[in-house]
Amino acid sequence: MITTRFAPSPTGYLHIGGLRTALYSYLWARKNSGRFLLRIEDTDLKRNSKEAAEAIEEAFRWVGLSHDDEIVYQSERFDLYKKYIQKLLDEKKAYYCYMSREELDALRAEQQARKERPRYDGRYRDFEGTPPAGVEPVVRIKAPTEGTITFTDGIKGEISVRAEDVLDDFIIARADGTPTYNFVVAIDDALMGITDVIRGDDHLSNTPKQIVVYEALGFDLPKFYHVPMILNPNGKKLSKRDGAMDVMEYKRMGYLPEALLNFLIRLGWSHGDQEIFSFQEMLELFDPKDINKSASAYNAEKLLWLNAHYIKNATYERLITELQDFDVNIADHDKKEILVDALRERAKTMVEFAQMAKAIIDRPQAYDEKAVKKFIGEDSLEILKRYAAFLQISEKALHLPVDFEEVTKQFMAKYDLKMKNLAQPLRISLVGTSVSPSVYDVLSILGKDEVIYRIEKFIEHMKKA
Ligand code: GLU
């Protein structure tokens, strides 16, 4: 059974690079009816790990990912790691090293002077004597000193490194007994039954060390997939300003989760030139072997484009619910479908959607001066006044945009007016600016009484000015 995991260090939120590897791991597990596990790598940062896990779960809930089993916290597994340290010590695959900080610094300085890679020189590897007094030892694992470490990366192909270039007898337990990162990752992945490790390629250099641990403990190696980074459009590491922020920030900025997931799956993986992927299609089509070999560039325009696509195609209920998060409550509005349809083509984010909805539903607090100057002529107020009166006495039931279109045309014919005499002044009186969706949609959404009220208010305002 395929078992994958997402193993974030607890930073207090989930960023999009993390969400992308989580998505890849999730899809691969679910596609294969396998398991997707969550492990918090909190050996250093115990304090925040519960909140961090909660933040990750919140983000997972928002985008619709779920993990199996209880969350594994590394900070709760120290006894287990200790057992494995002891096992390696007993089997002489690891040993105590009594080198002091000063000695280590001196060794490093000598190596640097000789332009060599700084590395531990193995001086306690076979030490049998009496340990020096006053030094709390660290535990080091015996790593191969020659030969190569080779593994097949599912994305990058065969990776082969020379032991002498990348390894030394690295520390697996610090002087205070706490285990180190590469040691616990290997143990956890093995004990959690992880078959496929999908992670950022910033971890590629850790893999040979983890393989040393696997081999020392006799564990089977998982498959590794090292996913190239997401870079900014200038080819640099993605910063917060570029988009490497809390995933929940995308919600606050009005992105739909399906747009974000679609964006992320394409950022580093492709299926022909298809851009739009439903969740179901992602599950059917994703295979980590198709992940791109090179880094991908974050493209904010593309995310907006996808978001607009998903907004355009969302159900009424969905959009009405989403709007509630932005203080727009139209669930009981009798023209909610017309309102939603009028805006779904125009809004790229739910923030814009909400702003545009408010601009229609809320009575104008002010009137755009530039628009007034440009569009309100000498006879505009008179035309508006007559228009309101015409609506008032209209015998036709005024509900739908087409109803308003019909009476408006009758009105213009009666007074021999053109749409340009009426449309912009009417918009300004109704929503305060000359930009809005189709004026007939706005009329229908507001309804006859509200339209007349707003026209009268505008005329009053202009007369006072
Ligand atoms: N905890 C590591 C990180 O957040 C991930 C380790 C792994 O996936 O192996 O970068």
mmCIF file of C-alpha atoms in Angstrom, residues 1 3-4 30 35-39 57 66-72 191-194:
data_model
loop_
_atom_site.group_PDB
_atom_site.id
_atom_site.type_symbol
_atom_site.label_atom_id
_atom_site.label_comp_id
_atom_site.label_asym_id
_atom_site.label_seq_id
_atom_site.Cartn_x
_atom_site.Cartn_y
_atom_site.Cartn_z
ATOM 1 C CA MET A 1 0.000 0.000 0.000
ATOM 2 C CA THR A 3 1.753 5.544 2.218
ATOM 3 C CA THR A 4 2.856 9.145 1.954
ATOM 4 C CA ARG A 30 -5.538 8.730 -2.419
ATOM 5 C CA ARG A 35 -2.680 6.467 3.306
ATOM 6 C CA PHE A 36 -1.612 10.057 3.765
ATOM 7 C CA LEU A 37 -0.116 10.861 7.164
ATOM 8 C CA LEU A 38 0.784 14.067 8.941
ATOM 9 C CA ARG A 39 3.864 14.415 11.115
ATOM 10 C CA GLU A 57 -5.405 21.303 9.734
ATOM 11 C CA SER A 66 -7.553 15.190 4.893
ATOM 12 C CA HIS A 67 -4.965 13.033 6.555
ATOM 13 C CA ASP A 68 -5.277 9.570 8.035
ATOM 14 C CA ASP A 69 -4.501 8.505 11.593
ATOM 15 C CA GLU A 70 -3.490 10.692 14.497
ATOM 16 C CA ILE A 71 -0.912 13.377 13.891
ATOM 17 C CA VAL A 72 2.576 12.212 14.834
ATOM 18 C CA LEU A 191 8.179 3.216 11.404
ATOM 19 C CA MET A 192 5.216 5.031 9.897
ATOM 20 C CA GLY A 193 5.490 2.737 6.890
ATOM 21 C CA ILE A 194 6.096 5.558 4.436
#
